[in-house]
Coordinates of C-alpha atoms and ligand atoms in Angstrom, one line a residue:
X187 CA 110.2 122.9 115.6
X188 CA 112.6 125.6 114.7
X189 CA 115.2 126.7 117.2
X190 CA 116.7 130.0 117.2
X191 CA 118.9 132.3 118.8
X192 CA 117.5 136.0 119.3
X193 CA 119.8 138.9 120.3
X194 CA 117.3 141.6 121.5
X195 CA 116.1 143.4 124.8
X196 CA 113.8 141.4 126.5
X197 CA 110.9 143.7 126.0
X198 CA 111.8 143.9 122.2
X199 CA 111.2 140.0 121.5
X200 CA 108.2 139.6 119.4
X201 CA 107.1 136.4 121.0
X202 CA 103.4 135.9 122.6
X203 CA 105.0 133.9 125.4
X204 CA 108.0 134.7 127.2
X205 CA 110.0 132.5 130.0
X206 CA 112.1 134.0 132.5
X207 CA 114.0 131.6 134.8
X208 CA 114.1 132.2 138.5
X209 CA 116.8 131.2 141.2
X210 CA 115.2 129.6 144.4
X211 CA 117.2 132.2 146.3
X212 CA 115.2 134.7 148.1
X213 CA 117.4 137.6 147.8
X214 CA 118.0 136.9 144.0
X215 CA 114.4 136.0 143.2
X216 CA 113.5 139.4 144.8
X217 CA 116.1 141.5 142.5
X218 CA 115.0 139.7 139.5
X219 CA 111.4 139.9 139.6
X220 CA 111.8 143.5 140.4
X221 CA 113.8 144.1 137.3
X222 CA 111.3 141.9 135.3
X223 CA 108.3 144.1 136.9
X224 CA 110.3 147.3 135.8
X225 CA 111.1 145.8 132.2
X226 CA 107.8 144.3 131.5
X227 CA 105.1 146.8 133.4
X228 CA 103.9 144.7 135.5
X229 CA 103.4 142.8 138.8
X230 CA 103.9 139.5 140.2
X231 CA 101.0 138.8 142.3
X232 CA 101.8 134.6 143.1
X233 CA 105.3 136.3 144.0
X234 CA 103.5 138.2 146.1
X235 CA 101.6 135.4 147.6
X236 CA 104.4 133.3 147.9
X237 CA 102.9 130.9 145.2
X238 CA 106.1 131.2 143.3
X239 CA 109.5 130.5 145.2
X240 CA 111.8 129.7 142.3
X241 CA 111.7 125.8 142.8
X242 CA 112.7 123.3 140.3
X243 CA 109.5 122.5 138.0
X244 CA 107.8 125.4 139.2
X245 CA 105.7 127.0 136.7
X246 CA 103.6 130.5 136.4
X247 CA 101.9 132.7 134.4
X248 CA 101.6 136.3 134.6
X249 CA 99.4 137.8 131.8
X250 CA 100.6 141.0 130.5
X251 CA 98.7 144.4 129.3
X252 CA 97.2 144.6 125.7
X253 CA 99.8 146.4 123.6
X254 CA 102.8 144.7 124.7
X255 CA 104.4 142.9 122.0
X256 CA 104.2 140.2 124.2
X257 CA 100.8 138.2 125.9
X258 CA 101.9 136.2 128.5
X259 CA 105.2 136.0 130.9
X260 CA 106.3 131.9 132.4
X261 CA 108.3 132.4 135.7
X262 CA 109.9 129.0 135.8
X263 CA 112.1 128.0 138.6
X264 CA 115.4 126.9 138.8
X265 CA 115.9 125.9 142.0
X266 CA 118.9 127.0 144.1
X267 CA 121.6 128.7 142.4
X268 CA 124.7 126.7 144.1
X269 CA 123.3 123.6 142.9
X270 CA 122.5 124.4 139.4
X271 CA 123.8 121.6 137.0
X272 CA 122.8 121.8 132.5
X273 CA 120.2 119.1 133.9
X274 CA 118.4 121.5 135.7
X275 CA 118.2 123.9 133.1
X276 CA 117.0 121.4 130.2
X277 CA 114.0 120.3 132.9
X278 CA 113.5 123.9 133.3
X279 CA 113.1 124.9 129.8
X280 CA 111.1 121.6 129.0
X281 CA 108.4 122.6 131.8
X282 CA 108.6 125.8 130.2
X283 CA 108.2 124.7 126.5
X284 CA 105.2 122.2 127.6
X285 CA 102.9 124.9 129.5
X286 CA 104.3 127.1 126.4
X287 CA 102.1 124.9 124.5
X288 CA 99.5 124.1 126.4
X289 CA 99.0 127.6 126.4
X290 CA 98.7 127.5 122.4
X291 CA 101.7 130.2 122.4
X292 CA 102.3 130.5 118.7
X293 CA 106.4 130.9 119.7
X294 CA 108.2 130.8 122.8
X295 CA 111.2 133.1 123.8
X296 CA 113.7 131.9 126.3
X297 CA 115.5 134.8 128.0
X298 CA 118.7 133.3 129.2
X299 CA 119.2 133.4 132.7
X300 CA 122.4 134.4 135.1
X301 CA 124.5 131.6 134.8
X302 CA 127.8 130.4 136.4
X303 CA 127.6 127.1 134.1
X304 CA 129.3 127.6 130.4
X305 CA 127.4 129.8 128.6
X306 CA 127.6 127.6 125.1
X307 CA 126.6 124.7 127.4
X308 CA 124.2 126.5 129.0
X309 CA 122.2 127.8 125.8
X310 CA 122.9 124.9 124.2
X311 CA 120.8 122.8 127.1
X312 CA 117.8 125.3 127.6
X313 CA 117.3 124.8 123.8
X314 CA 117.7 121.5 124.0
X315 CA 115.4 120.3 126.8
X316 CA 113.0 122.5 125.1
X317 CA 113.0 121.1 121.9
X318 CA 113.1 117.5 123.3
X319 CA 110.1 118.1 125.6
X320 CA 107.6 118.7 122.5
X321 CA 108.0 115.7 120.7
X322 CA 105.1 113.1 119.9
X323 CA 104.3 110.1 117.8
X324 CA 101.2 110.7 116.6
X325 CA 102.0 110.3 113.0
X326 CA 99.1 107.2 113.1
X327 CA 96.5 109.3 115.3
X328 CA 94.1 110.4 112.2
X329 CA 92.0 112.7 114.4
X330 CA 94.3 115.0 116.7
X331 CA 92.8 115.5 120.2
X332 CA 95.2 118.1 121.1
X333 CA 94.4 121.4 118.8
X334 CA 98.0 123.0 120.8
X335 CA 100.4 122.3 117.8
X336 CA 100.7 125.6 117.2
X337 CA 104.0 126.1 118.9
X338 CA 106.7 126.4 115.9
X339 CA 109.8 128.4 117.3
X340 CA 111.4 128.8 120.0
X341 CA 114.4 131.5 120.8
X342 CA 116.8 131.7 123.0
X343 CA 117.4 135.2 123.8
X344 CA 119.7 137.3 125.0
X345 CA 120.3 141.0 124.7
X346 CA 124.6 140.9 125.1
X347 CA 126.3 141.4 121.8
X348 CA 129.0 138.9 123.2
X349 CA 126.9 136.5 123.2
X350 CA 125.6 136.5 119.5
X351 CA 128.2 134.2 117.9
X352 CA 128.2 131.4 120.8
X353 CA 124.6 131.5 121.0
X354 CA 123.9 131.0 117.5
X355 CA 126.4 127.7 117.3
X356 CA 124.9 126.2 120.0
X357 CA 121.3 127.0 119.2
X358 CA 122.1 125.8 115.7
X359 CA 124.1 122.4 117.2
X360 CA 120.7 121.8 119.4
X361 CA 118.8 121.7 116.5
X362 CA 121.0 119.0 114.9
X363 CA 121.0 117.0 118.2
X364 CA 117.6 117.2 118.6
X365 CA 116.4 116.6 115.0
X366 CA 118.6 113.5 114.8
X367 CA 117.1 112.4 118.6
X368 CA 113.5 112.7 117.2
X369 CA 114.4 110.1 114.3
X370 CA 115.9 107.4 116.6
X371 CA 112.7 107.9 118.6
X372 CA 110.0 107.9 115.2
X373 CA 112.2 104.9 114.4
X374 CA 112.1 102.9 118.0
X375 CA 108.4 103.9 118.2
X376 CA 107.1 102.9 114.6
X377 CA 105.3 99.4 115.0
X378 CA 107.0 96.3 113.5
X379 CA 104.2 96.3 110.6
X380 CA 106.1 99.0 108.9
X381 CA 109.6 98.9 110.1
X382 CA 111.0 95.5 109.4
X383 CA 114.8 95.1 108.1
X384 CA 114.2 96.2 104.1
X385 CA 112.3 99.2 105.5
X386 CA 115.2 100.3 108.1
X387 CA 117.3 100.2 105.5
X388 CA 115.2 101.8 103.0
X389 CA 115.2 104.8 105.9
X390 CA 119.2 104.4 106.8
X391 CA 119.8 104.6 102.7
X392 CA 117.6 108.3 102.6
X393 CA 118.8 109.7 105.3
X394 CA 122.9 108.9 103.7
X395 CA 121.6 110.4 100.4
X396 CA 120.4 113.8 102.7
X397 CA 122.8 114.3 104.9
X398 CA 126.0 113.1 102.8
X399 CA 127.5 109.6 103.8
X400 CA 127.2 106.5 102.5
X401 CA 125.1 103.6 103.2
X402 CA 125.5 100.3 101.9
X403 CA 122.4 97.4 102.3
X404 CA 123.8 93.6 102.3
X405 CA 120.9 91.8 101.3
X406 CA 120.0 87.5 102.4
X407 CA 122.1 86.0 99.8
X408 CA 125.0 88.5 100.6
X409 CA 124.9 88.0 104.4
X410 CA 125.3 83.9 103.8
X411 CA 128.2 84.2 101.3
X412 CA 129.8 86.3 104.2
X413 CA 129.1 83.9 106.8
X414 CA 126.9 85.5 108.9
X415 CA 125.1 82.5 110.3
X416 CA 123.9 84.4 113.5
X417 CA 122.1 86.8 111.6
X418 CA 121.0 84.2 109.1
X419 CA 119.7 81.8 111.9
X420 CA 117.6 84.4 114.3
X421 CA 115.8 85.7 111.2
X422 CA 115.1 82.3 109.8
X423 CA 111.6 81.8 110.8
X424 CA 110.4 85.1 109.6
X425 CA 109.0 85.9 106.6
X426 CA 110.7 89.0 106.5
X427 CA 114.5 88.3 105.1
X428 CA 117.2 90.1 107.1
X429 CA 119.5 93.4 105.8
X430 CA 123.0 93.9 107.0
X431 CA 123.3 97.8 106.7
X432 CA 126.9 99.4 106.5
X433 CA 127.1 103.1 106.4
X434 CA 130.1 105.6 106.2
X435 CA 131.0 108.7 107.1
X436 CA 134.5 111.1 106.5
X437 CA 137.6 109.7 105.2
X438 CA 139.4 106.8 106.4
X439 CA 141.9 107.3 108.7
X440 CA 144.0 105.3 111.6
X441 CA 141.3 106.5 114.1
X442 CA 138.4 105.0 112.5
X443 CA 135.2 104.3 114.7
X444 CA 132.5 101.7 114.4
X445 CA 129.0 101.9 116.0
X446 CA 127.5 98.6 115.8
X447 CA 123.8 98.7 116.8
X448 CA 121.2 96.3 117.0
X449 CA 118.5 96.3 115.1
X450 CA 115.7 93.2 115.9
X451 CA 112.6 95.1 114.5
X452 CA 110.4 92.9 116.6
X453 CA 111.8 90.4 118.9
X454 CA 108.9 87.8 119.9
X455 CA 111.5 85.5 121.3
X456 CA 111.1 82.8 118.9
X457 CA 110.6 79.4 119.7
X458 CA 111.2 80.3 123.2
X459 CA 108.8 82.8 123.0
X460 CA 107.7 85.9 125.3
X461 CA 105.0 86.4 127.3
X462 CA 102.4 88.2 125.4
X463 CA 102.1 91.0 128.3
X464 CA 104.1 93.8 127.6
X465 CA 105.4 91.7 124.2
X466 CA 104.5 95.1 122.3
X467 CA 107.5 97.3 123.5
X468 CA 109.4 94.3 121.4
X469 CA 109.0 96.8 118.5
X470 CA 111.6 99.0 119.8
X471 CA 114.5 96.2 120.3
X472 CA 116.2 97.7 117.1
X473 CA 116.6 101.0 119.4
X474 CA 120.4 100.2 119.5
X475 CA 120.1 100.7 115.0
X476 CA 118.0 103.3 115.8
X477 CA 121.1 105.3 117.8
X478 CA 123.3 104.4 115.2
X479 CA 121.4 105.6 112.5
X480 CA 120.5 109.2 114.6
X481 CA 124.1 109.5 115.6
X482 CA 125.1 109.4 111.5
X483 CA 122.6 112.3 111.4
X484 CA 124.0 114.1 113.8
X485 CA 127.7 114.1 112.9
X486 CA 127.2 114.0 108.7
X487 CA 125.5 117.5 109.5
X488 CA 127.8 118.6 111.9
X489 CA 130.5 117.8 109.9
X490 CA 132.4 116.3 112.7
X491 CA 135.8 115.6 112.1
X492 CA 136.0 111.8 112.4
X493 CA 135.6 108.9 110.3
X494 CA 132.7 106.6 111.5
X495 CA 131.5 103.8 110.3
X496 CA 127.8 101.9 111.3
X497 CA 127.1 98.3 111.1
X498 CA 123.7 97.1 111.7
X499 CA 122.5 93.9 111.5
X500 CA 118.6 94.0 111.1
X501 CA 116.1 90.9 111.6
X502 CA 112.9 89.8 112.6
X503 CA 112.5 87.2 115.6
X504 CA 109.3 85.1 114.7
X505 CA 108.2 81.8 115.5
X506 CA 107.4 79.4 112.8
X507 CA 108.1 76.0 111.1
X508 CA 111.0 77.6 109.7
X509 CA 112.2 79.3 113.0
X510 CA 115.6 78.4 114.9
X511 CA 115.3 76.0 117.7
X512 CA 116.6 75.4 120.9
X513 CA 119.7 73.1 120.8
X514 CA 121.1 74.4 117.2
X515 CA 124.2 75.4 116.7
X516 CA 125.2 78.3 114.2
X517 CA 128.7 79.8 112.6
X518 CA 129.5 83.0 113.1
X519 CA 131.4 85.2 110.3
X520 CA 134.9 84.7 112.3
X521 CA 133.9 80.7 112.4
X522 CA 133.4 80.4 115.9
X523 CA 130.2 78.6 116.4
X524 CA 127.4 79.3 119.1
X525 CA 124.9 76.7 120.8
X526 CA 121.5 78.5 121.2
X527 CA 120.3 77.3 124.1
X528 CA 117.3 80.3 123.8
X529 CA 116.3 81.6 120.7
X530 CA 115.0 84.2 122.7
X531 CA 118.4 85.6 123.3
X532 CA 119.0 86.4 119.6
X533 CA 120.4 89.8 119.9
X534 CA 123.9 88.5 120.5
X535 CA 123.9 86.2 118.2
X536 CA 123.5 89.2 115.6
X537 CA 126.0 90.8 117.2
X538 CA 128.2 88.4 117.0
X539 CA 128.6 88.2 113.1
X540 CA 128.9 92.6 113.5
X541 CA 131.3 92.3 115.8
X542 CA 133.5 90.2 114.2
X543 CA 133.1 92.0 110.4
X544 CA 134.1 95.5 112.0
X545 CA 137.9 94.4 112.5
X546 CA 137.7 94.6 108.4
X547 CA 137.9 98.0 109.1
X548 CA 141.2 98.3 111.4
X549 CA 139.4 100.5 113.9
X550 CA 140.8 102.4 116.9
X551 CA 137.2 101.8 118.5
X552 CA 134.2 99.5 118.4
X553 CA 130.8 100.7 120.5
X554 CA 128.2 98.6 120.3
X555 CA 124.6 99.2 121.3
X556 CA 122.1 97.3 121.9
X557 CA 118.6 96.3 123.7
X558 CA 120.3 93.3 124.9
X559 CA 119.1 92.0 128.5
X560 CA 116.3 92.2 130.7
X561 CA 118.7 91.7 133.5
X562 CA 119.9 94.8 132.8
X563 CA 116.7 96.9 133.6
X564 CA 116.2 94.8 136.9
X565 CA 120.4 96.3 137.7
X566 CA 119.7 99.8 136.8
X567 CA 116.4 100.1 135.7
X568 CA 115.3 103.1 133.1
X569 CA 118.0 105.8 134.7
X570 CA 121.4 104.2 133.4
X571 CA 122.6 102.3 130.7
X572 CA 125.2 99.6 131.7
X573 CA 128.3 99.7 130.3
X574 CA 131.3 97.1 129.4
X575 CA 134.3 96.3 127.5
X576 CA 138.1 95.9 127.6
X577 CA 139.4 99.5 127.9
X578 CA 139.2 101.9 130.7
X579 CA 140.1 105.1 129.3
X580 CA 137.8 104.7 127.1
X581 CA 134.9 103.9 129.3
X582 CA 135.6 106.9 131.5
X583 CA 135.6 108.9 128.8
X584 CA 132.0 108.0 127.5
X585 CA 130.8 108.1 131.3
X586 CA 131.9 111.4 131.5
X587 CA 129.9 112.3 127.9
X588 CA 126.8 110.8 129.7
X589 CA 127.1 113.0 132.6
X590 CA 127.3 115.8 130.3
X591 CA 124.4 114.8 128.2
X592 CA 122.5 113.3 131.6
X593 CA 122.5 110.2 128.6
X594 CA 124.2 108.2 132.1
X595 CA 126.3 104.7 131.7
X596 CA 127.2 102.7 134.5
X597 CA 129.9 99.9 134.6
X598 CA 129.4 96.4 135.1
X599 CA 132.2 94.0 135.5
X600 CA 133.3 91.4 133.0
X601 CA 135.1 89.1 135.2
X602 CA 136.9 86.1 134.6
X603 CA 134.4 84.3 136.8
X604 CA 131.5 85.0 134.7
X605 CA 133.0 83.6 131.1
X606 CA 132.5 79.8 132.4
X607 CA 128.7 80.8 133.1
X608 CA 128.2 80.4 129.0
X609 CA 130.9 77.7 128.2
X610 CA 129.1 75.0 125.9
X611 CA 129.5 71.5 125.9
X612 CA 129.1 71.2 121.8
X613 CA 130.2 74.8 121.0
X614 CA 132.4 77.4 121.4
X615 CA 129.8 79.1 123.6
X616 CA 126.6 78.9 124.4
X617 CA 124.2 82.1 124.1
X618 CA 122.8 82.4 127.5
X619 CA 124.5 81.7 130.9
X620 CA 121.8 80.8 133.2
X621 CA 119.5 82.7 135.9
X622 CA 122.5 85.3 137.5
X623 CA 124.6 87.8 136.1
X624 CA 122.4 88.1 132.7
X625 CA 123.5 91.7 131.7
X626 CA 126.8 90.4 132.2
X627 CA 126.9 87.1 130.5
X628 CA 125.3 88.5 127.5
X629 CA 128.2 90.7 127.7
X630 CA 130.8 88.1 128.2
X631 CA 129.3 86.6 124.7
X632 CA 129.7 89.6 122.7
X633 CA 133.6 89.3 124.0
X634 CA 134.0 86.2 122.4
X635 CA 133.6 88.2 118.9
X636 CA 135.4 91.0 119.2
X637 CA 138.8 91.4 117.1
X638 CA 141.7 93.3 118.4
X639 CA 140.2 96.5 118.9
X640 CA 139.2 99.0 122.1
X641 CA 135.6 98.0 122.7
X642 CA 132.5 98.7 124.6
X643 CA 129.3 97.4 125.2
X644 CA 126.3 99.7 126.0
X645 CA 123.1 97.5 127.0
X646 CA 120.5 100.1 126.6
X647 CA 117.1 97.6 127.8
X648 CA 116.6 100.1 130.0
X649 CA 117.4 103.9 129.1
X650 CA 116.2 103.2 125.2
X651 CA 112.5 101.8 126.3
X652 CA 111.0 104.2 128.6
X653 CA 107.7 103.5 130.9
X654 CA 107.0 106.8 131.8
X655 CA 107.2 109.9 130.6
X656 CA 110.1 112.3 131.7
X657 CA 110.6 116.2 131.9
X658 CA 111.9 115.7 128.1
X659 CA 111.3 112.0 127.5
X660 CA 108.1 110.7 126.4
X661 CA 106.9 106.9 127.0
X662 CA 108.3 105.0 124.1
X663 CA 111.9 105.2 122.6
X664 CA 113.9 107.4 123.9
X665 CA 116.6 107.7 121.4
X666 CA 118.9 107.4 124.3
X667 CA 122.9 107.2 122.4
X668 CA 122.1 109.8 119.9
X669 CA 123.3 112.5 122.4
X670 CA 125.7 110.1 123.9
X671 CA 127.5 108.9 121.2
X672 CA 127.5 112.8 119.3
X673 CA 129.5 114.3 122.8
X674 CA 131.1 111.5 122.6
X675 CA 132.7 111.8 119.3
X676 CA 132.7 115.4 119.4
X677 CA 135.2 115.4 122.4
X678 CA 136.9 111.7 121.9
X679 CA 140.8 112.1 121.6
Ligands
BES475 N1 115.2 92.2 123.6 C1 115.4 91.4 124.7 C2 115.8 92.2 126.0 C3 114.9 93.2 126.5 C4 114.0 92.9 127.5 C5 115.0 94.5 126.1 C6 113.2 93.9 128.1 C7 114.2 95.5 126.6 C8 113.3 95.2 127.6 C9 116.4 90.3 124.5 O1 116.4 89.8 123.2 C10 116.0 89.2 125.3 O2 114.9 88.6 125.1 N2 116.8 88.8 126.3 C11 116.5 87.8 127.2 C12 117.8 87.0 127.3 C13 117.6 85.7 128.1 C14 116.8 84.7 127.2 C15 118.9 85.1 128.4 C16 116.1 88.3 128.5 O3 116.6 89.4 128.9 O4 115.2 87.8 129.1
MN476 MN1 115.0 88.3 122.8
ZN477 ZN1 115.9 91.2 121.7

């Protein structure tokens, strides 16, 4: 999907599908559609009808004369002016980009509306809820039942000569976002056949060799030299052997940040194993890796300013003679050791060993990502990721890059109260902490690893695995973090 930004009269655009958006207000719909009708030649009979009132998701169609350069006109509402938020307009170009396609438009122009909002952000979210609204995974589906694939480009267009330059960076910065949000989601969606650690790092290692930043791939014998024995232990009864992948991006500097994702290509719980019902989503547990790896995308071709580093540790969690069992105990890089009580809960026990290896790198910030609790879908189920760590200014400042991005985190609190909840009578800890508080707990472990550095948690269960599909999410990995993490680092001071 190519996204572009067109200056040009609205009646100029050489597009066979055109979308205007409307404002719920009557006296504003009214003007509008009159100067639409004047610019277009034509009428607006379910306007007319009152079929079309401007409300949010509403779609319609007006067809126009032969011998326009354009076909066919989408009136798609916006709802009511004084509550217009970037969400609203990413929902309204993604209804607009789906019945775009549905149609079999061949291209679909976006005429930019009226806007009180930013106009950078506001260009910059029609082309992205647009772009996000298409995708699919249907690179297995060998005979496509939809034939409506035609729609290659879409523009955002406006006919102001001030707004060439801003429109084309933030068309052009959409693009990026939205590119590097489609791989997290390919990755998170592609089954555990094919993606398996040595294939995530084949991936990680081309996309460094594209896009410019480095990627290095520890392999079995490496990660036991380091002393890695959480990742060594969870992967243990796979046949599968484990990679620890590091990548790098920019120069180093005193403000060096380090994403730490995880990445359990399938998590059957082990020993302790699932429930085969719904055991398939499993696939997408290394959607934390999978942010990580997107978020490198986005910044290497953004050429953001920062220096970033990724650390993924990637493993299969089988059952087998071979496997981890309940009641072992493992050493972690730093050389604190861990009782597993559950092999099931084998993300933090990963995450441990990352944790610990990214104070090598003296960094000003740790985020960590990660697919970590089902506790933490029963707190906030698929609207929020929950959120924790050991800095506050920090944490508001990603909450307030989720709000921008609508990529939402929520705080939970790691209270003193909780830490006993996972205290170990053989160990240092033990990795799970009982019936309450699991979001929490799990989060309380991770704790235990970090080295002196800012840190947060993000436990993405929810937001990364998605049930339903959204205005501009599809069921299946989200790639939730990609557009967090880029605002994130784009604005982070
Ligand atoms: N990958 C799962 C968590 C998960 C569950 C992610 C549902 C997405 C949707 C994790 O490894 C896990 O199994 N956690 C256990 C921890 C428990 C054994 C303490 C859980 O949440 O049940
Ligand atoms: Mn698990
Ligand atoms: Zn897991």
């Amino acid at each position: 999907m190519k996204l572009t930004f067109l200056r040009s009269f609205p009646d100029r655009v050489a597009s066979d599908t055109i979308a205007a958006f409307l404002y719920e207000d009557a006296a504003l719909l009214r003007k509008e559609t009159a100067t639409l009708a004047k610019i277009f030649g034509t009428r607006f009979p379910a306007i007319d009808a009152g079929d079309f009132k401007g409300k949010e998701g509403e779609v319609s169609v007006t067809y126009l004369q032969q011998g326009k350069a354009t076909r066919r006109l989408l009136l798609v509402g916006l709802g009511e002016k004084k509550r217009l938020t970037l969400e609203r307009f990413r929902r309204a170009a993604a209804v607009a980009a789906k019945r775009g396609r549905n149609l079999r438009a061949q291209s679909l122009a976006l005429l930019l509306p009226s806007t009180h909002l930013k106009l950078n952000e506001t260009i910059f979210a029609l082309a992205e809820g647009a772009m996000l609204s298409l995708y699919r995974f249907d690179k297995y589906v060998t005979k496509k039942e939809h034939d409506d694939t035609k729609l290659q480009e879409i523009f955002v267009v406006s006919d102001q000569r001030e707004h060439q330059k801003t429109g084309e960076e933030a068309v052009r910065r959409a693009q990026i976002v939205c590119e590097a949000t489609y791989l997290a989601r390919d990755l998170a969606n592609t089954p555990g056949l094919d993606l398996y650690p040595e294939t995530l790092a084949q991936e990680a290692r081309l996309l460094a060799e594209r896009c410019g930043f480095s990627a290095q791939i520890l392999d079995e014998r490496e990660i036991k030299e380091l002393g890695m024995g959480g990742i060594i232990g969870v992967c243990q009864g796979s046949v599968r052997p484990p990679r620890f992948i590091i990548l790098e991006y920019g120069k180093k500097s005193n403000r060096t940040v380090v994403l730490v994702g995880k990445g359990v290509t399938f998590d059957t719980g082990g020993i302790s194993i699932k429930p085969s019902a719904g055991m398939s989503e499993m696939k997408m547990d290394m959607s934390g890796a999978a942010a990580v790896i997107g978020t490198f995308e986005a910044v290497a071709r953004l050429k953001l300013p920062v220096h970033l580093i990724g650390l993924i540790p990637a493993v299969e969690n089988m059952p087998s003679g071979s496997a981890l069992r309940p009641g072992d105990i493992l050493r972690h890089y730093n050389g604190k050791t861990s009782e597993v009580d559950n092999t099931d809960a084998e993300g933090r026990l990963i995450l441990a060993d990352a944790l610990a290896y990214a104070s090598r790198y003296n960094p000003a910030v740790v985020i960590d990502l990660a697919t970590l609790t089902g506790a933490c879908v029963v707190a906030l189920g698929h609207v929020a990721t929950g959120m924790m760590g050991n800095d506050e200014r920090l944490m508001e400042h990603l909450k307030r890059a989720g709000e921008k991005t609508y990529e939402r985190v929520w705080p939970l609190p790691l209270y003193d109260e909780y830490e006993k909840l996972i205290k170990s009578d053989v160990a240092d800890v033990k990795n799970v902490g009982g019936r309450w508080a699991g979001a929490i707990t799990a989060g309380w472990f991770l704790r235990k690893f970090i080295g002196d550095y800012k840190w947060v948690h993000l436990d993405i269960a929810g937001t990364a695995i998605l049930e339903e599909t959204g205005d501009y999410t599809q069921k299946g990995g989200s790639g939730v973090g990609v557009r967090l993490l880029t605002e994130f680092l784009r604005t982070w001071k």
